[in-house]
């Protein structure tokens, strides 16, 4: 009977034309894997999502975004052919025509304004192969030094801090499986419960096993709820809070002399600095009572094992890199790094925030985390690419600086791939005004995003279900995503589009790839010997397991945990750095009396280009809203659920009001997933961290009024 039933079901599935696709979520850095079952029932398609229980990272879990990710893929607003703007309207054209237009426009810009007048803007959700190819495309096919990407706004503070402190930047020094074993956890500026929901079980297990959890955040969130102590500090004062904790740790003798002596530099300077600072000043600066600072420091100091995690809340500031350095100082002076349950992690935001920053789509970078300024590195990459090292352009400028160059008409042509800078850049009104000055804007996307609306030419790209390639998750674990769904209409993969543009520009000999695997095999060679060494990783291996980098040869098992015996600087030591008082924020004033901080909500991802086109996710959270404390709402005369106008020196938005006691009285919060009148980046401050060029997304001064 059972066999008969099975047989019947199988037959039914075949009749229903069932297709099972193995894939992984395109959104956050957990990259949870799943099966999508597509079934045709009479004339209707039905979709079922089954999480992968064997996934070593997500362990069979998916959040609401992953469960509904396919909805944007099947959205009928997808662009399925190239489109040219004629008299303000997009008109379908053929690929041949699109490529001819690109050739003509790019060549004329190069002739009139020079090679560096063309620029490329990439994204942290591109596959490793496409991020790699984009860097090569800019430097070899376009011969421009101007390439950067939206990951500049995601990971640059943490990446710079880790590179300077440890000599290498892999977001997490330990695998996620270490978290349940640790006895103290610091979660600084991260709302993992909404941004990376499937990571939460690791922290809940740790809590069950007795870990003490310290949350640092101006808002009470679903994440701070799991904390034993929530330090609800003034926005942008994290660096100071950590100085207070460091002072207590040293005074109470929690510094690890052996570790400091044998594995670090710089402790003496820090000791001297800490002697001269006062906890009372830190209380004043941060708004956190001394008793809470002492408790947090002692719980971290006395735990046998501890892990520190930072995210954009502490990183997206004009001193974001230094703030992260101070959190790393906690690990280094206590020796709580490089062993099981002890380490540091920057919780990556974008799906491929890790891999996307390793292989060359950053202005100063070549594949394998090599430097474009380093002659040896240039020589190696030039030999892999088959070009003269002296023909490789030099370092370009960061993402926001590219916009400034566009505004000054120093850059006149732009190719955007997989990004929506009109929404995701700070000071968005200026950004939109600048993008309109371009002689030629090409956007490669799945939808007519806010940036695509400004384009002269749109090129349709494939979705996560259609495009195969590797990604590197927040742990530094490389995963291979299948692309089993047929591309609709005239859609092409990003790498195919780049190859075809290179070919029409006469540089096709450098881009002879027939598959993402071909690109990956070149990336492996390019990365060999670099900090992010993928040489031993192959598609064949990735079909069987997910591998951590560095993985320098095919017999290497990959590196789960970093720094067990030495750091990555040439002398094997980590560097402790004094983080002194630095001006770090636009001050509030009578005219602009509130701090604005921004972030994500559970149902949406980045600028919302995909999640706003998913019916379930969009109906969950259809519009932006501001969170404001009841006392602040009363003071400024705004009512719950009413529309309010929020203004900074740079612009204004109109959003609905949500009154909640979960936020500080001096601070308001608005998510950043919407465009136009709800685009909160119209208000944000473009001042950036001088070392890593991270803008101050998380803090600016604003005023509020009823609308
Ligand atoms: Fe997993 Fe992140 Fe996707 Fe949620 S958004 S399913 S946590 S990858």
XYZ file of C-alpha atoms and ligand atoms in Angstrom:
715
model
C 0.000 0.000 0.000
C 2.808 2.354 0.987
C 4.676 1.537 -2.218
C 1.572 2.159 -4.240
C 1.044 5.493 -2.515
C 4.680 6.462 -3.110
C 4.408 5.456 -6.755
C 1.237 7.477 -7.111
C 2.854 10.535 -5.521
C 5.909 10.237 -7.763
C 3.691 10.038 -10.825
C 1.708 13.021 -9.614
C 4.913 15.024 -9.140
C 6.031 14.225 -12.665
C 2.632 15.184 -14.006
C 2.806 18.386 -11.995
C 6.201 19.077 -13.503
C 7.852 19.404 -10.101
C 11.340 20.885 -10.071
C 13.589 20.716 -7.020
C 16.323 23.351 -6.829
C 19.143 23.286 -4.287
C 20.064 26.839 -3.457
C 20.906 29.286 -0.694
C 19.313 32.471 0.521
C 20.586 35.563 -1.352
C 20.335 37.887 1.608
C 22.426 37.966 4.767
C 25.855 36.572 5.496
C 24.532 33.335 7.038
C 23.785 32.153 3.485
C 21.350 29.513 4.722
C 20.919 26.699 2.242
C 17.586 25.220 1.214
C 15.609 23.438 -1.443
C 13.039 25.303 -3.452
C 10.375 23.023 -4.877
C 8.577 24.516 -7.840
C 5.438 22.703 -8.878
C 2.925 23.440 -11.607
C -0.623 22.651 -10.586
C -2.799 23.052 -13.648
C -1.933 26.650 -14.640
C -0.597 27.858 -11.297
C 2.914 27.588 -9.895
C 3.285 26.503 -6.300
C 6.463 26.971 -4.279
C 7.673 25.141 -1.213
C 10.874 25.908 0.677
C 12.670 23.214 2.669
C 15.625 24.285 4.865
C 18.770 22.179 4.635
C 19.278 20.360 7.934
C 22.822 19.409 6.903
C 23.958 23.037 6.513
C 26.820 23.407 9.024
C 26.099 27.133 9.463
C 22.307 27.499 9.497
C 21.703 23.974 10.855
C 18.360 23.605 9.116
C 16.957 27.025 9.868
C 15.637 29.827 7.675
C 14.151 33.185 8.546
C 11.194 34.862 6.885
C 13.466 36.463 4.254
C 14.896 33.127 3.134
C 11.491 31.445 3.148
C 10.179 34.075 0.742
C 13.286 34.958 -1.259
C 11.963 33.278 -4.427
C 9.071 35.754 -4.574
C 11.185 38.529 -6.027
C 12.595 36.140 -8.653
C 9.121 35.439 -10.019
C 7.976 39.045 -9.705
C 6.564 40.193 -13.049
C 8.345 43.560 -12.740
C 11.714 41.916 -13.461
C 13.690 43.388 -16.327
C 14.083 40.656 -18.921
C 15.712 42.517 -21.803
C 18.111 45.445 -22.200
C 16.300 48.779 -22.044
C 17.375 52.148 -23.388
C 15.999 55.423 -22.085
C 14.516 57.432 -24.941
C 12.760 60.719 -24.116
C 12.549 59.733 -20.457
C 10.998 56.296 -21.130
C 12.709 52.902 -21.111
C 12.376 51.060 -24.403
C 13.349 47.417 -24.991
C 16.352 46.895 -27.266
C 18.459 43.909 -28.325
C 21.700 42.893 -26.649
C 23.607 43.659 -29.864
C 22.268 47.181 -29.841
C 22.961 47.605 -26.105
C 26.563 46.477 -26.525
C 27.098 48.777 -29.510
C 25.775 51.737 -27.492
C 28.092 50.853 -24.586
C 31.062 50.622 -26.950
C 30.317 53.970 -28.530
C 29.648 55.780 -25.215
C 32.552 54.258 -23.284
C 34.980 54.974 -26.115
C 33.848 58.567 -26.466
C 34.136 59.151 -22.688
C 37.619 57.643 -22.697
C 38.646 59.845 -25.626
C 37.105 63.055 -24.286
C 37.673 62.701 -20.525
C 40.343 60.016 -20.120
C 40.290 56.416 -18.883
C 39.702 57.377 -15.234
C 36.506 59.191 -16.215
C 34.854 55.779 -16.499
C 34.019 54.112 -13.210
C 32.552 50.914 -11.831
C 30.389 50.450 -8.744
C 29.915 46.895 -7.482
C 28.106 45.143 -4.672
C 28.605 42.892 -1.670
C 25.987 40.425 -2.851
C 27.858 39.508 -6.043
C 29.415 36.047 -6.132
C 33.154 35.782 -5.518
C 33.626 35.106 -9.209
C 31.762 38.239 -10.242
C 33.436 40.433 -7.614
C 36.797 39.151 -8.879
C 35.841 39.665 -12.497
C 34.510 43.167 -11.855
C 37.899 44.243 -10.433
C 39.691 42.761 -13.410
C 37.149 44.247 -15.830
C 37.651 47.781 -14.455
C 41.436 47.585 -14.569
C 41.976 45.545 -17.740
C 38.951 46.197 -19.976
C 38.222 49.809 -18.956
C 41.760 50.698 -17.771
C 40.292 52.840 -15.022
C 41.426 53.129 -11.431
C 37.913 53.998 -10.278
C 36.163 50.957 -8.934
C 34.585 50.599 -5.531
C 31.467 48.966 -4.124
C 28.709 49.164 -1.547
C 30.687 46.919 0.821
C 32.682 50.073 1.579
C 29.603 51.030 3.616
C 29.331 47.643 5.219
C 32.667 46.223 6.228
C 35.425 48.773 5.747
C 35.762 49.803 9.413
C 36.007 46.254 10.716
C 38.212 45.166 7.818
C 40.705 47.976 8.391
C 40.741 47.379 12.137
C 41.312 43.641 11.748
C 44.003 44.110 9.112
C 45.857 46.590 11.310
C 45.432 44.647 14.572
C 45.805 41.063 13.344
C 47.421 41.419 9.900
C 44.430 39.760 8.217
C 40.728 40.474 7.817
C 38.453 37.490 8.096
C 35.210 38.671 9.713
C 35.146 35.947 12.335
C 38.306 34.555 13.858
C 36.358 31.477 15.023
C 33.618 29.265 13.581
C 30.067 29.823 14.815
C 30.235 26.444 16.528
C 32.523 28.059 19.150
C 29.749 30.368 20.385
C 27.810 27.859 22.505
C 31.064 27.011 24.329
C 31.959 30.523 25.368
C 31.213 31.970 28.798
C 30.907 35.669 28.049
C 29.675 37.401 24.899
C 29.756 41.059 23.936
C 27.283 42.044 21.213
C 28.121 45.601 20.179
C 25.934 47.528 17.754
C 24.330 44.439 16.303
C 20.716 43.407 15.997
C 21.309 39.851 14.883
C 17.774 38.791 15.773
C 16.515 40.816 12.800
C 19.566 41.039 10.551
C 20.929 37.461 10.745
C 18.105 35.610 12.551
C 19.457 32.082 12.093
C 22.594 32.970 14.063
C 20.469 33.480 17.203
C 20.298 29.786 18.222
C 24.100 29.813 18.709
C 23.763 32.615 21.263
C 20.722 31.078 22.907
C 22.671 27.822 23.335
C 25.563 29.776 24.862
C 23.148 31.425 27.276
C 21.691 28.046 28.194
C 25.244 26.858 28.843
C 25.761 29.723 31.290
C 27.262 32.493 29.135
C 26.886 36.076 30.387
C 25.723 38.266 27.503
C 26.512 41.986 27.308
C 24.577 43.979 24.691
C 25.682 47.481 23.687
C 23.043 49.403 21.737
C 21.147 52.714 22.047
C 17.948 50.761 21.316
C 16.237 47.907 23.042
C 15.871 45.271 20.320
C 14.988 41.620 19.923
C 18.723 40.996 20.358
C 19.262 43.022 23.528
C 16.420 41.016 25.097
C 18.702 37.988 25.420
C 21.375 40.010 27.224
C 22.138 39.836 30.940
C 23.120 43.478 30.805
C 22.143 46.041 28.186
C 24.369 49.112 27.997
C 22.020 51.580 26.298
C 24.641 54.194 25.542
C 24.533 57.499 23.670
C 25.004 56.766 19.953
C 28.626 56.944 18.801
C 30.276 56.615 22.211
C 31.191 52.924 22.056
C 34.925 53.661 21.792
C 34.738 55.538 25.095
C 32.728 52.819 26.821
C 35.404 50.303 25.842
C 38.091 52.553 27.307
C 36.178 52.391 30.589
C 36.050 48.586 30.391
C 39.757 48.401 29.539
C 40.596 50.611 32.526
C 38.628 48.363 34.883
C 40.139 45.205 33.382
C 43.664 46.496 33.939
C 42.957 47.879 37.416
C 41.382 44.602 38.481
C 44.275 42.552 37.110
C 42.433 40.822 34.282
C 45.190 41.643 31.796
C 46.982 38.506 30.604
C 50.681 39.250 31.031
C 51.971 36.145 29.224
C 49.786 36.710 26.202
C 50.590 40.418 26.081
C 54.319 39.778 26.437
C 54.572 36.997 23.871
C 51.947 37.821 21.301
C 51.314 41.563 21.130
C 52.819 45.039 20.728
C 51.624 48.320 22.155
C 50.407 47.428 25.628
C 52.638 49.849 27.518
C 51.175 52.830 25.711
C 47.668 51.614 26.425
C 48.445 51.093 30.112
C 49.782 54.616 30.397
C 46.771 56.051 28.567
C 44.298 54.184 30.767
C 45.977 55.480 33.934
C 45.195 59.012 32.817
C 41.520 58.654 31.980
C 38.674 58.904 34.495
C 35.602 56.684 34.647
C 33.535 59.703 35.628
C 34.305 61.293 32.244
C 33.321 58.100 30.478
C 30.039 57.969 32.400
C 29.384 61.538 31.257
C 30.303 60.766 27.639
C 28.399 57.500 27.270
C 25.496 57.941 29.647
C 26.272 54.521 31.160
C 26.527 54.330 34.973
C 29.955 53.396 36.373
C 28.555 50.349 38.116
C 27.393 48.921 34.760
C 30.758 49.609 33.115
C 32.499 47.821 35.986
C 30.097 44.871 35.868
C 30.521 44.405 32.110
C 34.321 44.582 32.396
C 34.498 42.161 35.310
C 32.191 39.603 33.711
C 34.294 39.715 30.535
C 37.563 39.634 32.493
C 36.772 36.759 34.790
C 35.216 34.459 32.154
C 37.506 31.613 31.083
C 36.417 32.153 27.528
C 34.784 35.101 25.802
C 33.881 36.370 22.361
C 33.375 39.915 21.127
C 31.132 40.756 18.174
C 30.713 44.101 16.459
C 28.497 45.222 13.607
C 27.426 48.348 11.781
C 26.057 50.047 14.907
C 29.602 50.681 16.099
C 31.305 50.553 12.707
C 29.357 53.096 10.622
C 30.851 56.172 12.240
C 33.580 58.639 11.391
C 35.764 56.752 13.864
C 34.324 53.283 13.176
C 37.689 51.708 12.512
C 39.083 52.978 15.818
C 36.049 51.817 17.749
C 36.493 48.318 16.390
C 40.202 48.483 17.296
C 39.191 49.184 20.876
C 36.880 46.150 20.966
C 39.789 44.103 19.604
C 41.953 45.556 22.406
C 39.608 43.795 24.853
C 40.476 40.430 23.269
C 44.192 41.189 23.092
C 44.878 42.442 26.614
C 42.993 39.509 28.138
C 44.403 36.930 25.707
C 40.888 35.856 24.820
C 41.523 35.087 21.184
C 42.947 32.236 19.131
C 41.394 29.389 21.057
C 38.082 27.576 21.273
C 35.365 29.943 22.474
C 37.695 32.954 22.422
C 37.815 35.432 19.583
C 36.451 38.409 17.688
C 33.816 38.605 14.998
C 32.520 41.382 12.768
C 29.070 40.163 11.836
C 28.979 40.741 8.104
C 25.833 42.347 6.793
C 25.656 41.514 3.098
C 25.315 38.030 1.664
C 28.842 38.015 0.300
C 30.179 40.818 2.471
C 33.220 38.646 3.230
C 34.121 37.230 -0.205
C 33.078 40.428 -1.951
C 35.812 42.331 -0.118
C 38.650 39.917 -0.797
C 39.113 39.747 -4.535
C 39.450 43.177 -6.026
C 36.279 45.259 -6.355
C 37.651 47.691 -3.774
C 39.534 50.794 -4.922
C 42.835 49.807 -3.305
C 42.744 46.093 -3.690
C 43.751 43.209 -5.919
C 42.559 39.590 -5.587
C 43.542 37.473 -2.578
C 43.407 40.592 -0.397
C 46.471 41.956 -2.176
C 47.275 45.645 -2.285
C 47.211 47.596 -5.523
C 50.056 49.780 -4.167
C 52.406 46.855 -3.576
C 54.789 46.168 -6.502
C 55.098 42.444 -5.731
C 51.330 42.092 -5.534
C 50.815 43.956 -8.800
C 53.404 41.762 -10.486
C 51.711 38.554 -9.352
C 48.245 39.640 -10.471
C 49.523 41.047 -13.777
C 51.144 37.691 -14.523
C 47.887 35.819 -13.761
C 45.912 38.227 -15.965
C 48.510 38.177 -18.727
C 48.991 41.957 -18.742
C 51.940 44.250 -18.151
C 52.142 45.177 -14.445
C 52.872 48.792 -15.407
C 49.546 48.918 -17.295
C 47.572 48.170 -14.146
C 45.964 51.399 -12.917
C 46.769 52.651 -9.433
C 44.482 53.040 -6.439
C 41.133 54.744 -7.002
C 38.831 56.522 -4.586
C 36.169 55.162 -2.242
C 32.468 54.822 -3.102
C 31.298 58.191 -1.759
C 34.377 59.948 -3.133
C 33.423 58.545 -6.546
C 30.059 60.291 -6.197
C 31.876 63.538 -5.335
C 34.019 63.091 -8.443
C 30.879 62.554 -10.493
C 29.485 65.764 -9.059
C 32.662 67.618 -10.102
C 32.395 65.969 -13.564
C 35.766 64.268 -13.144
C 33.948 60.962 -13.586
C 31.471 61.082 -16.472
C 30.572 57.427 -17.069
C 29.438 54.815 -14.526
C 28.626 51.118 -14.636
C 26.662 49.933 -11.591
C 26.435 46.185 -11.003
C 24.163 44.764 -8.309
C 23.853 47.883 -6.212
C 21.477 50.772 -5.558
C 23.690 53.733 -4.614
C 20.861 56.270 -4.951
C 19.334 54.732 -1.811
C 22.309 53.241 -0.001
C 24.723 56.181 -0.066
C 24.655 58.836 2.637
C 23.476 62.326 1.677
C 21.178 60.775 -0.933
C 19.780 64.014 -2.395
C 23.301 65.057 -3.372
C 23.955 61.553 -4.718
C 20.901 61.636 -6.957
C 21.774 65.128 -8.187
C 25.326 63.954 -8.968
C 24.257 60.776 -10.777
C 22.078 62.927 -13.052
C 25.237 64.766 -14.198
C 26.759 61.619 -15.744
C 27.151 61.498 -19.497
C 26.336 57.800 -19.443
C 24.976 55.578 -16.641
C 24.590 51.836 -17.181
C 22.871 49.797 -14.472
C 22.889 46.010 -14.310
C 20.021 44.841 -12.104
C 16.948 42.641 -11.870
C 14.575 45.575 -11.334
C 14.190 49.255 -12.111
C 15.609 50.328 -8.767
C 15.904 53.972 -7.689
C 19.377 54.035 -9.286
C 18.155 52.235 -12.396
C 15.496 54.935 -12.853
C 18.361 57.388 -13.408
C 20.142 55.154 -15.937
C 20.565 55.669 -19.654
C 20.780 51.949 -20.235
C 19.547 48.989 -18.160
C 20.923 45.476 -18.504
C 18.904 42.569 -17.060
C 20.777 40.284 -14.680
C 20.043 36.868 -13.259
C 18.803 35.962 -9.783
C 20.265 33.768 -7.062
C 18.186 30.838 -8.333
C 19.677 31.154 -11.811
C 23.271 32.196 -11.182
C 25.821 29.671 -9.897
C 28.914 30.729 -8.004
C 30.726 30.808 -4.714
C 30.058 33.047 -1.731
C 31.984 33.359 1.524
C 29.872 33.534 4.647
C 30.423 35.501 7.843
C 32.631 32.732 9.239
C 35.009 32.841 6.264
C 33.485 29.584 4.993
C 33.247 29.280 1.209
C 30.008 27.885 -0.179
C 28.991 26.909 -3.708
C 25.538 28.006 -4.814
C 23.834 26.208 -7.688
C 21.971 28.103 -10.366
C 19.405 25.565 -11.537
C 16.530 27.780 -12.643
C 16.356 28.821 -16.287
C 17.007 32.517 -16.828
C 13.887 34.346 -18.058
C 13.786 36.244 -21.362
C 17.044 37.856 -22.425
C 18.516 37.886 -18.918
C 22.267 37.247 -18.590
C 24.529 36.553 -15.638
C 26.655 39.489 -14.482
C 29.816 37.676 -15.548
C 28.407 37.087 -19.037
C 27.532 40.771 -19.322
C 31.047 41.820 -18.277
C 32.600 39.332 -20.690
C 30.505 40.676 -23.562
C 31.280 44.305 -22.802
C 34.999 43.457 -22.567
C 34.762 41.662 -25.902
C 33.064 44.529 -27.725
C 35.707 46.877 -26.303
C 38.384 44.652 -27.894
C 39.641 43.121 -24.626
C 37.860 39.764 -24.932
C 41.106 37.750 -24.888
C 41.403 38.447 -21.127
C 37.869 37.289 -20.365
C 37.529 33.918 -22.058
C 35.275 32.293 -19.462
C 32.510 29.852 -20.266
C 31.314 29.287 -16.714
C 31.618 30.643 -13.190
C 33.924 27.689 -12.497
C 36.361 28.962 -15.143
C 36.474 32.306 -13.340
C 36.877 30.627 -9.962
C 39.816 28.578 -11.205
C 41.572 31.796 -12.220
C 40.636 33.422 -8.895
C 42.274 30.492 -7.075
C 45.569 31.132 -8.844
C 45.291 34.893 -8.346
C 44.635 34.477 -4.616
C 47.471 31.980 -4.093
C 49.914 33.248 -1.486
C 47.650 36.206 -0.628
C 45.990 36.819 2.719
C 42.710 35.362 1.478
C 44.171 32.244 -0.107
C 41.600 30.134 -2.001
C 44.164 28.105 -4.008
C 43.141 24.758 -2.505
C 39.417 25.285 -2.960
C 37.758 23.713 -5.996
C 34.167 23.342 -7.135
C 34.651 19.594 -6.755
C 35.562 20.008 -3.083
C 32.814 22.571 -2.506
C 30.240 20.146 -3.865
C 31.101 17.940 -0.894
C 31.932 20.440 1.868
C 32.092 24.129 2.722
C 35.689 25.220 3.294
C 37.191 27.968 5.429
C 39.958 30.117 3.945
C 42.959 30.293 4.084
C 43.123 27.011 2.176
C 46.436 27.145 0.292
C 46.468 23.723 -1.403
C 44.184 20.894 -2.387
C 45.230 18.728 0.588
C 44.641 21.537 3.069
C 41.506 21.102 5.217
C 40.860 24.864 5.422
C 41.347 27.016 8.536
C 38.407 27.025 10.930
C 39.992 29.036 13.711
C 42.621 31.742 13.245
C 45.574 32.817 15.395
C 46.009 29.702 17.523
C 49.763 30.258 17.633
C 50.470 33.471 15.766
C 48.868 36.495 14.185
C 49.261 37.336 10.506
C 51.687 40.266 10.816
C 55.230 39.326 9.684
C 56.448 39.090 13.307
C 53.435 36.990 14.303
C 52.226 39.554 16.861
C 48.985 41.507 17.122
C 48.982 45.271 17.641
C 47.240 46.931 20.589
C 46.335 50.557 19.875
C 45.381 53.453 22.109
C 42.015 54.887 21.110
C 41.926 58.359 22.566
C 39.146 60.904 22.516
C 38.297 61.742 18.919
C 35.491 64.001 17.740
C 33.101 61.493 16.356
C 29.751 62.933 15.619
C 27.624 65.718 14.272
C 26.552 67.411 17.493
C 22.925 67.910 18.413
C 21.846 71.532 18.805
C 18.785 73.649 19.435
C 17.934 73.452 15.752
C 18.608 69.726 15.437
C 17.978 68.326 18.930
C 17.849 64.555 18.299
C 20.357 61.917 17.264
C 19.298 59.818 14.286
C 20.505 56.248 13.987
C 19.520 53.847 11.192
C 19.397 50.096 10.595
C 17.476 47.119 9.302
C 14.169 45.429 10.062
C 13.485 41.697 9.911
C 11.468 41.689 6.689
C 13.875 43.683 4.517
C 17.401 43.619 3.165
C 19.622 46.569 2.176
C 17.916 49.111 -0.108
C 14.889 46.810 -0.454
C 15.246 46.353 -4.232
C 14.477 42.652 -3.806
C 12.564 42.413 -0.520
C 10.147 45.215 -1.406
C 9.294 43.089 -4.456
C 8.512 40.042 -2.366
C 4.771 40.135 -1.608
C 4.998 38.434 1.794
C 7.915 40.522 3.023
C 6.481 43.760 1.728
C 3.096 43.164 3.304
C 4.861 42.444 6.613
C 6.578 45.831 6.586
C 5.229 47.966 3.717
C 6.642 51.355 4.702
C 9.357 52.954 6.758
C 8.699 54.224 10.261
C 10.488 56.210 12.876
C 10.910 54.935 16.444
C 10.773 57.695 19.048
C 10.585 57.701 22.857
C 7.190 58.748 24.372
C 8.752 61.735 26.161
C 10.461 62.949 23.001
C 7.224 62.462 21.042
C 5.363 64.582 23.598
C 8.056 67.263 23.562
C 7.964 67.576 19.772
C 4.188 67.171 19.448
C 4.128 64.040 17.293
C 1.533 61.289 17.619
C 1.734 57.532 17.295
C 0.945 56.240 13.763
C 0.804 59.782 12.333
C 3.159 60.969 9.604
C 6.088 63.095 10.748
C 8.732 65.108 8.960
C 12.302 64.401 9.952
C 15.013 66.819 8.821
C 18.783 67.094 8.975
C 21.049 69.743 7.445
C 21.035 67.694 4.230
C 17.400 66.848 3.598
C 14.093 65.572 4.893
C 11.872 62.494 4.863
C 8.268 61.817 5.759
C 7.630 58.608 7.679
C 5.045 57.174 10.026
C 5.667 57.508 13.736
C 6.010 54.621 16.171
C 6.210 55.695 19.801
C 8.182 53.230 21.905
C 9.953 53.357 25.259
C 12.629 51.032 23.811
C 14.783 53.852 22.509
C 16.720 56.588 24.295
C 14.947 59.932 24.719
C 17.642 61.725 22.737
C 17.669 59.296 19.799
C 15.362 58.259 16.959
C 15.703 55.214 14.720
C 14.632 54.825 11.090
C 15.308 51.777 8.844
C 17.054 52.308 5.498
C 15.172 50.001 3.093
C 13.113 52.581 1.199
C 13.698 55.165 -1.503
C 12.341 58.586 -2.442
C 10.541 60.479 0.353
C 11.205 57.598 2.801
C 14.906 57.347 1.987
C 16.525 58.008 5.348
C 19.901 58.427 3.675
C 18.665 61.831 2.490
C 19.487 62.834 6.055
C 22.642 60.870 6.895
C 26.050 62.467 7.242
C 28.614 61.701 4.509
C 31.589 62.641 6.728
C 33.782 59.578 6.741
C 36.442 57.751 8.688
C 39.716 59.031 7.217
C 41.390 55.623 7.214
C 38.687 53.400 5.747
C 36.259 55.969 4.272
C 33.257 54.600 6.156
C 30.585 57.321 6.330
C 28.759 58.246 9.504
C 25.510 56.439 8.697
C 24.729 55.696 12.294
C 24.746 59.178 13.691
C 23.588 62.624 12.686
C 21.574 65.439 14.228
C 17.911 65.826 13.222
C 14.691 67.624 14.068
C 11.156 66.265 13.978
C 7.754 67.840 13.431
C 4.208 66.695 12.626
C 3.578 66.461 8.866
Fe 19.363 32.848 6.481
Fe 20.023 35.406 6.449
Fe 18.544 34.419 4.516
Fe 17.515 34.727 6.911
S 18.252 36.378 5.556
S 17.341 32.899 5.617
S 19.263 34.271 8.205
S 20.651 33.884 4.943
